XYZ file of C-alpha atoms in Angstrom:
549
model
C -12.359 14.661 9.651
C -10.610 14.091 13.018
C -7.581 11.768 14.016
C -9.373 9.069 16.775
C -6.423 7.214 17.714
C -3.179 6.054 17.423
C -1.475 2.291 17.058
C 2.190 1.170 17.247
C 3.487 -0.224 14.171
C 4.473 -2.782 16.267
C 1.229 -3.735 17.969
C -0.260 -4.465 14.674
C -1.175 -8.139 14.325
C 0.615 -10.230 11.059
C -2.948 -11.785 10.287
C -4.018 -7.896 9.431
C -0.934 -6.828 7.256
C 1.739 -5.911 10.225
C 5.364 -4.299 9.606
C 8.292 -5.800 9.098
C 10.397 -5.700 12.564
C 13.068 -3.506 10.723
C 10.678 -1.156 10.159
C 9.241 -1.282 13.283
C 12.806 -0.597 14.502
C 13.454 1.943 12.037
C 10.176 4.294 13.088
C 10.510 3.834 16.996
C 14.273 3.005 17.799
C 16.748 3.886 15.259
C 19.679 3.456 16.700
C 19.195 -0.150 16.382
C 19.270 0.690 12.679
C 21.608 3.722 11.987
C 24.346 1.907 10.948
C 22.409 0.863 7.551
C 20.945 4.253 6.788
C 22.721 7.738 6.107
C 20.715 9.971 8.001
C 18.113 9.763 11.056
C 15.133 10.927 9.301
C 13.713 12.555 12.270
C 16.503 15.129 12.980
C 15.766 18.045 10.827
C 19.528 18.715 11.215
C 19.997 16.114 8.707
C 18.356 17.803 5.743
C 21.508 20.499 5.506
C 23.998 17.944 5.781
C 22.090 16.102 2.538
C 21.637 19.221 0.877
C 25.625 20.255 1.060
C 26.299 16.720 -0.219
C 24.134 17.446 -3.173
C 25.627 20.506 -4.113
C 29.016 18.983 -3.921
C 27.775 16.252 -6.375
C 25.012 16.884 -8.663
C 25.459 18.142 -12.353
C 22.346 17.630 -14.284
C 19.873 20.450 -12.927
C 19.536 21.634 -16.539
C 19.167 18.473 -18.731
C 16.920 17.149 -16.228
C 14.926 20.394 -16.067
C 14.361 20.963 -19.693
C 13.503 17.388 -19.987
C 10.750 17.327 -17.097
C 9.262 20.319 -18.145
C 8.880 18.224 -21.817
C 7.373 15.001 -19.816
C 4.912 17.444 -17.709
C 4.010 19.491 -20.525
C 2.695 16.219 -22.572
C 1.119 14.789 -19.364
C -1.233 18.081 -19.607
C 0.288 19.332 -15.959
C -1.093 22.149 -14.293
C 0.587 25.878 -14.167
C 1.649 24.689 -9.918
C 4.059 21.676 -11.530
C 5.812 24.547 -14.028
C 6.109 26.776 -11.337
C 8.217 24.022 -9.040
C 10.098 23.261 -12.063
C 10.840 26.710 -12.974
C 12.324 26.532 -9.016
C 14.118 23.163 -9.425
C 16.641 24.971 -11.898
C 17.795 27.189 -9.538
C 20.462 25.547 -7.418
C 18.853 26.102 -4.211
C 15.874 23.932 -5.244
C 16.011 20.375 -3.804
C 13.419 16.923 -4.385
C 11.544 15.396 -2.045
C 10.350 12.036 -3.899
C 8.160 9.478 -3.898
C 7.082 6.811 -6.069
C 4.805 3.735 -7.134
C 3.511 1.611 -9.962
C 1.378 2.998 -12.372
C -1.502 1.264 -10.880
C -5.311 1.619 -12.491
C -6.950 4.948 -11.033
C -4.364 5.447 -8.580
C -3.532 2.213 -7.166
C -4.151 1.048 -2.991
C -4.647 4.533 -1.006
C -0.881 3.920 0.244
C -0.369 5.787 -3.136
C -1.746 9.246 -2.110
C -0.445 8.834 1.414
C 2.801 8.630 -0.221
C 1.980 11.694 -2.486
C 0.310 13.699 0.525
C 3.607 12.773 2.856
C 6.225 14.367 0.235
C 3.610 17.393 -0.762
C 3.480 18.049 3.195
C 7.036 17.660 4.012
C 8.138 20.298 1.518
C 5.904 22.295 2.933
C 7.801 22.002 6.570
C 10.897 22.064 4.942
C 9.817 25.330 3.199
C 9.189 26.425 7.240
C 12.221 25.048 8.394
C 15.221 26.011 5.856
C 13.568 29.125 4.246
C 16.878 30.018 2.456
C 16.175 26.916 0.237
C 13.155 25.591 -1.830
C 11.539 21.812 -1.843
C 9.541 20.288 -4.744
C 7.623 17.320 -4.450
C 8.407 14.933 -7.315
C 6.463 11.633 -8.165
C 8.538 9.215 -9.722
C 6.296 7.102 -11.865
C 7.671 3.339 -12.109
C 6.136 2.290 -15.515
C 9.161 0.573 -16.498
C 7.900 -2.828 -14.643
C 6.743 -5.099 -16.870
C 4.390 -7.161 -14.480
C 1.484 -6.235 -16.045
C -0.962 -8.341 -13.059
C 0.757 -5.970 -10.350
C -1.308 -2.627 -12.055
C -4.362 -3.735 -13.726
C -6.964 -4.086 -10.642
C -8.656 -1.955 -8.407
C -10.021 -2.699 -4.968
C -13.620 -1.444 -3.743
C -15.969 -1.769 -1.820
C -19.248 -3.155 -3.202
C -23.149 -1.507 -2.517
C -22.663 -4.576 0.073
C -19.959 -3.871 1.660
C -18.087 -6.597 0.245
C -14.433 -6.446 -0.816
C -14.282 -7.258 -4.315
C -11.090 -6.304 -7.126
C -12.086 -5.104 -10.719
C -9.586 -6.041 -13.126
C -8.770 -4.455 -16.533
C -7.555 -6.560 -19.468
C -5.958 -5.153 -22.720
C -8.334 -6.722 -25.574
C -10.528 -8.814 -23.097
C -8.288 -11.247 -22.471
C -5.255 -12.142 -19.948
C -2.339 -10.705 -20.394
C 1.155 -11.924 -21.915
C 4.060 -13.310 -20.403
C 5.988 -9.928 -20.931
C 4.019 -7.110 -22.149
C 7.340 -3.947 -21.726
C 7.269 -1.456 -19.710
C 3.443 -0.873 -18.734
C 3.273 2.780 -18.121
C 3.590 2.571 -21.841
C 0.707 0.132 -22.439
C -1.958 1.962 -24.452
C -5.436 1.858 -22.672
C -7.707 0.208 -25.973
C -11.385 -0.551 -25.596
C -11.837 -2.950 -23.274
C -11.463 0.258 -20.996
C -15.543 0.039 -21.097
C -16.474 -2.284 -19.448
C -14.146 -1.970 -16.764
C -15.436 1.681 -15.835
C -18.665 0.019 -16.472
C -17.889 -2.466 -13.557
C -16.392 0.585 -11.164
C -19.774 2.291 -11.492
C -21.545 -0.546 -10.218
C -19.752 -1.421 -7.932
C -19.708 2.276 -6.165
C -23.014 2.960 -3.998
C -25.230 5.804 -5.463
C -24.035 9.104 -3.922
C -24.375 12.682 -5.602
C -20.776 12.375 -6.278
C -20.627 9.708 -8.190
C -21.596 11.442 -11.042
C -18.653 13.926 -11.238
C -15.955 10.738 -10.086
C -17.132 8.519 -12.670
C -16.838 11.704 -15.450
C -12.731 12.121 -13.680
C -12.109 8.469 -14.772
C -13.618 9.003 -17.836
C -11.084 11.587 -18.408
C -8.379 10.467 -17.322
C -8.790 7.171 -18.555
C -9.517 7.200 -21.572
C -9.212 5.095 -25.112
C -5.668 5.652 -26.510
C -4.301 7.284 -23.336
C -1.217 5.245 -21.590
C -1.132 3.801 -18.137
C 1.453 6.757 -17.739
C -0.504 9.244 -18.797
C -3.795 8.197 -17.528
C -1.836 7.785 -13.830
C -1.275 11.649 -13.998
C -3.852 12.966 -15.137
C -5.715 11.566 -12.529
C -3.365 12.391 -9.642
C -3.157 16.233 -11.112
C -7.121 16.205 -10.371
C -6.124 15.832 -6.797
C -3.232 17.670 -6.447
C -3.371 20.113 -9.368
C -2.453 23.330 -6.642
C 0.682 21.368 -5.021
C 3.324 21.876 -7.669
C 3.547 17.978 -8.037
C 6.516 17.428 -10.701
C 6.320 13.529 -12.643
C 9.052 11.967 -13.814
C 9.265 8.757 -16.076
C 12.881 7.513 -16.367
C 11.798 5.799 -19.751
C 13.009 8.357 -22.101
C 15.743 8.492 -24.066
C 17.761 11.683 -22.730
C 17.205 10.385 -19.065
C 18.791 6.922 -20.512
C 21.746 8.754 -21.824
C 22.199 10.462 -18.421
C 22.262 7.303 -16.803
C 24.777 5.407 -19.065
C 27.574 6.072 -16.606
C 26.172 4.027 -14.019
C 25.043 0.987 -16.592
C 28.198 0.935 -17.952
C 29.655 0.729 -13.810
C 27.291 -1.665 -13.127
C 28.270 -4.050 -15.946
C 32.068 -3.247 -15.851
C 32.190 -3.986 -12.339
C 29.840 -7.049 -12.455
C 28.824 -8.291 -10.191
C 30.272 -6.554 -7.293
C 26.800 -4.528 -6.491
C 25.279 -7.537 -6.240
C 28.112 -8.839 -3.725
C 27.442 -5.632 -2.028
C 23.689 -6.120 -1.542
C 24.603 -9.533 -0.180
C 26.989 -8.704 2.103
C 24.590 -6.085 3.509
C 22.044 -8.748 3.313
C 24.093 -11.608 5.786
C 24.497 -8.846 8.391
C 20.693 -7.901 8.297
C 19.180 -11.333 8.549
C 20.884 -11.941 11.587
C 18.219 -9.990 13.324
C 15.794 -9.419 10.245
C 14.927 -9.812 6.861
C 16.521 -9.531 3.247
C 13.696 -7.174 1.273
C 16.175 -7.595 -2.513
C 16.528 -10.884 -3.731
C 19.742 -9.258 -5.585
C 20.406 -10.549 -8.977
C 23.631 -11.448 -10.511
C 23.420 -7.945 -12.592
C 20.943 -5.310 -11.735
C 19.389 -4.175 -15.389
C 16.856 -5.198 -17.466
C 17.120 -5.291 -21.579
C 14.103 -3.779 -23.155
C 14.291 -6.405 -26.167
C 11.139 -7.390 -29.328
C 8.737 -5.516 -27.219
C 9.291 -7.440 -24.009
C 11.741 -5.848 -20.985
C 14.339 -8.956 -20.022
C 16.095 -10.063 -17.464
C 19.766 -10.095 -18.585
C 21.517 -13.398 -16.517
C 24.993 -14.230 -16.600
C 26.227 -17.390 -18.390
C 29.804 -19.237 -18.235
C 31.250 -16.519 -20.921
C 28.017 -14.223 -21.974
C 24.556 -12.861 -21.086
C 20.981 -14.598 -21.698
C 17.718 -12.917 -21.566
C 15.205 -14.880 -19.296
C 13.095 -16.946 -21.185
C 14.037 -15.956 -24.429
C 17.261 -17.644 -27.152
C 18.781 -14.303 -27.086
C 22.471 -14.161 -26.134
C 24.931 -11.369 -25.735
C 28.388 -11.378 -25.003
C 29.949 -8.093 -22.524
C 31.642 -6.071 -24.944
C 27.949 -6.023 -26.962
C 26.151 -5.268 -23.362
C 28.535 -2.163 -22.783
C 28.235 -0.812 -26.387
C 24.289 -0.591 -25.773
C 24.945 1.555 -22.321
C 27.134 3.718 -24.285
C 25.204 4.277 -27.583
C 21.984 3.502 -27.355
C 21.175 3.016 -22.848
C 17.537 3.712 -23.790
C 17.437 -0.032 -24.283
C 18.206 -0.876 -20.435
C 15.956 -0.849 -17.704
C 17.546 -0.549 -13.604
C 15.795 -3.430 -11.111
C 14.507 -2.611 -7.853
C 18.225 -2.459 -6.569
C 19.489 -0.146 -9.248
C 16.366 1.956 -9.810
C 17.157 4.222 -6.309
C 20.299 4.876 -7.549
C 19.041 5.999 -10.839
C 17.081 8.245 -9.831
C 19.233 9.762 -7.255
C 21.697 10.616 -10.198
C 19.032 12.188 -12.229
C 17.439 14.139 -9.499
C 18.676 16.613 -6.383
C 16.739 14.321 -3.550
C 16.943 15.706 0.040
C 14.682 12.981 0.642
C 12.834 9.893 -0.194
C 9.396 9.360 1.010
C 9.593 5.445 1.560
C 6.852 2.955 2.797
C 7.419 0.222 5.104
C 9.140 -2.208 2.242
C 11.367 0.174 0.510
C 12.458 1.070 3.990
C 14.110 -1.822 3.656
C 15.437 -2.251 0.801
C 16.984 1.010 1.321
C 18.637 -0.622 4.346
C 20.698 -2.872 1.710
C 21.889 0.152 -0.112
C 24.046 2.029 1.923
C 27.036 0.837 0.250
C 25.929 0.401 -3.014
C 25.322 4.472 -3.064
C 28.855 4.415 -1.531
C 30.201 2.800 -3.964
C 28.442 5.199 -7.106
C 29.773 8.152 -4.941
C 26.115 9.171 -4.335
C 24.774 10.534 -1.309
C 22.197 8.609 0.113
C 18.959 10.899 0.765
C 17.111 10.953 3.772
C 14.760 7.924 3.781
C 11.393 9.518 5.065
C 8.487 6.685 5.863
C 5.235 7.508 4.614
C 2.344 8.335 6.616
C -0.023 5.253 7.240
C -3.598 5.518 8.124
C -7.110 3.785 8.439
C -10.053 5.450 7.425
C -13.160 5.149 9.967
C -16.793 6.226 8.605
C -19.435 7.081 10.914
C -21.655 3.726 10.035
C -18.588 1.611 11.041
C -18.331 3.980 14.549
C -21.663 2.834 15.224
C -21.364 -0.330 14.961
C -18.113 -0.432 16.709
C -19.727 1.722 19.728
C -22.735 -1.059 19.376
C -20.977 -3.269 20.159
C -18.760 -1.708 22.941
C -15.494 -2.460 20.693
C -12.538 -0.043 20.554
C -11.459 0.213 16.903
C -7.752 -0.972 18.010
C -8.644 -4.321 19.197
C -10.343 -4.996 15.215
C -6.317 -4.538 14.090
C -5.144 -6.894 17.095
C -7.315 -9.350 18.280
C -9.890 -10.086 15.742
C -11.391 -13.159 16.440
C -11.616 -12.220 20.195
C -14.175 -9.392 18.974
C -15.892 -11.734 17.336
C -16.160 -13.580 20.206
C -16.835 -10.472 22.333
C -19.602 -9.700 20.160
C -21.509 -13.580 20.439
C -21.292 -13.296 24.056
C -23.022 -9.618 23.987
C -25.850 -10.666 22.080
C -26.063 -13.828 23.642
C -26.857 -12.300 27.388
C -29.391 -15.549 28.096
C -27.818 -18.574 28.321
C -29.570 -20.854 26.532
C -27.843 -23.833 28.153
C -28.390 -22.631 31.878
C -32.078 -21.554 31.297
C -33.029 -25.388 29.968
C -30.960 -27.203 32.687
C -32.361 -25.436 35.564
C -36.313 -25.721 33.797
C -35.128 -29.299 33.345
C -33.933 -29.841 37.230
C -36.548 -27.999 38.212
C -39.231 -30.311 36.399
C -37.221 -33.441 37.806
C -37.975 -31.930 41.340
C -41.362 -31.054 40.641
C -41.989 -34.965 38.959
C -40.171 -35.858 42.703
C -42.620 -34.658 44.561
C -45.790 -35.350 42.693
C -44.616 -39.319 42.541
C -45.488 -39.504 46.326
C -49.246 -38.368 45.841
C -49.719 -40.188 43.057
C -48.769 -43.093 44.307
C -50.841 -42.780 47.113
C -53.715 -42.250 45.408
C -53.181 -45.073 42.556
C -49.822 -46.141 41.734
C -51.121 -46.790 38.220
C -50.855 -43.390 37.812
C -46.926 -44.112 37.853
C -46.978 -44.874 34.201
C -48.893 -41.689 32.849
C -46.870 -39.533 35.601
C -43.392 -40.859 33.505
C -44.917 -40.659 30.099
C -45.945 -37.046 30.600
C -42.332 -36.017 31.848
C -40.908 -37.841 28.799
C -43.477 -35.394 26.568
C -42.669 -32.691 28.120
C -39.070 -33.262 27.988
C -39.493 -33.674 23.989
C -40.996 -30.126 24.107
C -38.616 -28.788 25.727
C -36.110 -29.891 23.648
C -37.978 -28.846 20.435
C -38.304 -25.047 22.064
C -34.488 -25.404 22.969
C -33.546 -26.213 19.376
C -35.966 -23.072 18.284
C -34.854 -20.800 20.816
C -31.084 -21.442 19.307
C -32.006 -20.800 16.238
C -33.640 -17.873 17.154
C -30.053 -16.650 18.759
C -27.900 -17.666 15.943
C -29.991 -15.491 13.694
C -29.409 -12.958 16.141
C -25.886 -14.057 15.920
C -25.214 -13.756 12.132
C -27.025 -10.128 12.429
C -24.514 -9.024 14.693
C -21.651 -10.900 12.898
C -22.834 -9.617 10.004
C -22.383 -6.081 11.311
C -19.276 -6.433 12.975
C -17.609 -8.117 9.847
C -18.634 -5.421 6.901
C -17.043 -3.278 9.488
C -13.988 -5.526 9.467
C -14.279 -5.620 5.842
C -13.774 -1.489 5.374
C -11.002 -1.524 8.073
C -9.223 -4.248 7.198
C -10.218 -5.029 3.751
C -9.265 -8.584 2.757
C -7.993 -9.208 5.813
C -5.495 -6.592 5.452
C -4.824 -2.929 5.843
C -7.268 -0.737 4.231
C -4.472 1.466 2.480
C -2.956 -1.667 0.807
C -5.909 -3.010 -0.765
C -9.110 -0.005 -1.500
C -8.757 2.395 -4.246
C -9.169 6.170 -3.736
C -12.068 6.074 -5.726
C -14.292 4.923 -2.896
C -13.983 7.719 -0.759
C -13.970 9.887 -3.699
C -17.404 8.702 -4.552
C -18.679 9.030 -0.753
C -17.321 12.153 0.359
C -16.495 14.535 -2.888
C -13.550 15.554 -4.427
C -11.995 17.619 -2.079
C -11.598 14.358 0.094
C -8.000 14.434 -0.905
C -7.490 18.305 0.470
C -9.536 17.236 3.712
C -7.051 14.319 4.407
C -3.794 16.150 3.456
C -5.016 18.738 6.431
C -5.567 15.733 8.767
C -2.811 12.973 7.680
C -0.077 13.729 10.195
C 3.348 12.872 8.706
C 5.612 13.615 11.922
C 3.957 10.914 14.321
C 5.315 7.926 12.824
C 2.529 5.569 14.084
C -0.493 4.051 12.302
C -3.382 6.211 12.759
C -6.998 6.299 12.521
C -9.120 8.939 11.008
C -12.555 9.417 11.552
C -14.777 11.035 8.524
């Protein structure tokens, strides 16, 4: 495993699954950005200056400690996650977190490049500031309710065809509003998705030892939560990776403080957010469609949006109606009912945890940049907002093809169809056109010349003469249409190559790490595929890059 090359965020095309021009910004010219952001995430000088803030303002080390080490303990962690939360209580211990849906066997691969960036940047942290100590901590965001977002897997077929496997509780499509689904309890229609994972993955002598992993980690009666872990503490059981699930009743009650702010002071976070909002789409985008009020009710098994009315509070889409005063009794006495939203949820967990850092991909890069004052106005300090390493994994068949075909693996990401049309004009080295128009002209010339004889000799031979130019033109023209055919097979054949290619490097038209699953390359290369990458996946280049296996 070798890096090949390197591409610009900024070079990559929109048709394949581009970054946002804030981003792009925010990776190769921050300044044009600083004013939205804390810290520049590239000065190491930074880190100090977030860790004195924290000291200054954090207070739950040993509530959240004795808590996590519950959580981990039932998620069956390994004896490396105890040992970095045996460090976390000591006061020089600091987070680096990450986070993502609970997705089915890992989610898109942007999931372990997430987990691999935060593992590796304690590590240089570790290097860098040895008077302190870094854990890597995975928040797991099971409180979403969109049940669609978490219950398919992308692969890659025995035909090299992108295809997504989707799960369904009890066989069937899921309900409008299903909770939180990190608490969703796997049932047996587990079967026959695993079923459809196995045939889908090509025969390999791994594949018996990654379909016995899923097996155990998903498994009937186990949670989307737990089944999540499990299978990320197969990968990373030696890397002290701590899991956190903010849906628990003693991390609600450490949070009531800032539900009860947030509804007290309704809705000036929200005002905040837009404000922020109006100065960034001036040169870019809005990421947070802010709501009025930034929580969620957890309410008859569903999780709610609460909406402002004229005098009270609705939950979305149901007849339930609450008035303020009953909203702000529930944060105080019983906050285990409310839920943050994407705005709130950063701020949540920056109260229940000491971050130095956030390990961010290109989206929550910006929504971070709406934040700024929002953390301001908590009296939070904003962590450093780290991107994530990004990368595109290149297999030896696809080299070949791409060396075939004389194609460097960039111009796949930027000009697409002009490979394609690189690749028909290789293959298609005799002109089919130009070879029948000059035999034609060259007939016509011949047919010229023989008139003059013939019609010396007999000029009834005219007639024949013109009848056997009009045969052989008809021949011709059946041996043109053959000899395309001919070429168009050889066409599709090299189409055909070039576009499975396409189809593992760009997936669905779009970047491999936001659409295949893990479990591919698991299958191909073995389960220490993960330990391979983390010694490959650079996470201080800040540019796309592409690793060859």
């Amino acid at each position: 495993m070798e890096t090949l090359s390197w591409l610009n965020y900024g070079d990559l095309s929109p048709s394949s699954g581009g970054f946002s021009k804030l981003f792009v910004d925010y990776v190769g010219d921050f300044q044009k950005v600083q004013q939205y952001f804390e810290h520049d995430f590239r000065s190491r000088q930074n880190f100090p200056k977030q860790i004195a803030r924290i000291q200054s303002h954090y207070r739950h080390r040993s509530a959240l400690v004795e808590t996590l080490k519950d959580q981990n303990r039932r998620f069956g962690c390994p004896e490396s996650t105890f040992a970095s939360l045996d460090l976390l209580a000591d006061e020089k211990t600091f987070a680096v977190v990450t986070g993502q849906q609970v997705g089915m066997l890992g989610g898109p691969l942007y999931t372990v490049y997430k987990t691999l960036t935060a593992i590796s940047l304690c590590r240089q942290l570790r290097q860098a500031f040895p008077e302190y100590n870094f854990v890597p901590v995975f928040w797991l965001e099971g409180e979403d309710h969109d049940f669609e977002e978490v219950n398919k897997v992308g692969l890659l077929n025995q035909e090299n065809i992108f295809v997504k496997i989707e799960y369904l509780l009890s066989g069937k499509p899921a309900e409008k509003n299903m909770g939180a689904v990190g608490e969703l309890i796997l049932d047996g229609s587990l079967q026959a998705f695993l079923e459809e994972v196995s045939k889908c993955l090509h025969n390999s002598e791994f594949k018996p030892a990654v379909l016995e992993m899923l097996q155990q980690s998903y498994n009937h009666g186990a949670t989307f939560n737990s089944a999540f872990v499990k299978l990320m503490n197969t990968m990373f059981r030696d890397d002290g990776l701590v899991y956190i699930s903010v849906n628990d009743k003693r991390f609600k009650q450490l949070l009531s403080p800032v539900f009860q702010k947030e509804l007290q002071a309704f809705p000036r976070v929200s005002q905040l957010i837009i404000q922020r909002s109006a100065e960034l789409e001036d040169r870019y985008h809005a990421q947070i469609k802010t709501k009025a009020l930034n929580l969620f009710l957890f309410h008859k098994g569903g999780r709610y949006v609460i909406e402002p009315r004229e005098h009270d509070f609705s939950l979305k889409g149901t007849r339930h109606f609450l008035s303020k005063d009953e909203l702000l009794k529930i944060a105080t006495e019983t906050p285990e009912l409310l839920s943050p939203n994407v705005a709130l949820r950063p701020i949540c967990q920056d109260t229940l945890l000491p971050t130095v850092a956030y390990v961010a991909g290109p989206s929550e890069v910006a929504y971070f940049a709406q934040l700024r004052t929002v953390y301001q106005f908590f009296d939070l300090p904003m962590p450093v907002i780290y991107p994530r390493s990004s990368a595109t994994l290149l297999e030896g068949r696809s080299e070949k093809i791409l060396e075939k075909f004389e194609i460097d693996i960039n111009e796949l990401f930027t000009h697409r169809e002009e490979v394609q049309r690189k690749v028909v004009e290789m293959v298609s080295e005799v002109k089919i056109d130009e070879m029948f128009s000059g035999a034609s002209q060259r007939l016509t010339e011949l047919m010229n010349e023989m008139k003059f004889g013939l019609n010396y000799i007999d000029a009834t031979l005219m007639g024949p003469l013109e009848a056997t130019r009009e045969k052989i033109d008809s021949h011709l023209a059946q041996l043109k249409e053959k000899v395309q055919v001919a070429q168009e097979r050889k066409h599709e054949v090299a189409l055909r190559q070039i576009n499975k290619t396409a189809n593992t490097l760009l997936p669905n038209g779009s970047l491999q790490e936001r659409e295949l699953n893990i479990t591919y390359f698991l299958n191909k290369y073995g389960m220490g595929f993960p330990r391979s990458l983390m010694e490959t996946l650079a996470i201080d280049k800040f540019q796309h890059q592409i690793i060859r296996l």
